[in-house]
């Protein structure tokens, strides 16, 4: 591996945790725990970086649902196997 890449990762490790946890939060939490145990990361900065990344991801998905709603499901639902029928079933479950 290139030395400049290793230096970049070591210098910005908590910022990288935030950015990666936006896309793969739960998997990164497991890896972060292992790196904390090995001494490569500190607990509290890793904890806050993971929480910030998860909060950003949750907020983004909230806005996708709030502003996109059914248009988003109609357009992209086929890629993630969600359709109006499934939304109706889940809605019925929560509104009973």
Coordinates of C-alpha atoms in Angstrom, one line a residue, residues 24-64:
X24 CA -22.5 1.0 6.1
X25 CA -23.1 1.9 9.7
X26 CA -23.7 -1.5 11.4
X27 CA -20.8 -3.2 9.6
X28 CA -18.5 -0.4 10.4
X29 CA -19.5 -0.5 14.1
X30 CA -18.3 -4.2 14.3
X31 CA -15.0 -3.3 12.6
X32 CA -14.6 -0.2 14.8
X33 CA -15.1 -2.4 17.9
X34 CA -12.3 -4.7 16.8
X35 CA -10.0 -1.8 16.0
X36 CA -10.7 -0.3 19.4
X37 CA -9.8 -3.6 21.1
X38 CA -6.6 -3.7 19.1
X39 CA -5.7 -0.2 20.1
X40 CA -5.9 1.5 16.7
X41 CA -8.9 3.6 17.6
X42 CA -10.1 5.3 20.8
X43 CA -13.6 4.5 22.1
X44 CA -15.2 7.9 22.6
X45 CA -14.2 9.5 19.3
X46 CA -15.2 6.4 17.5
X47 CA -18.5 6.3 19.3
X48 CA -19.4 9.9 18.5
X49 CA -18.2 9.5 14.9
X50 CA -20.4 6.5 14.4
X51 CA -23.4 8.2 16.0
X52 CA -22.9 11.3 13.8
X53 CA -22.7 9.2 10.6
X54 CA -25.8 7.2 11.6
X55 CA -27.7 10.4 12.4
X56 CA -26.8 11.9 9.0
X57 CA -27.9 8.7 7.2
X58 CA -31.2 8.5 9.1
X59 CA -31.9 12.1 8.4
X60 CA -31.2 11.7 4.7
X61 CA -33.6 8.7 4.5
X62 CA -36.2 10.6 6.4
X63 CA -36.1 13.4 3.9
X64 CA -36.2 10.9 1.0

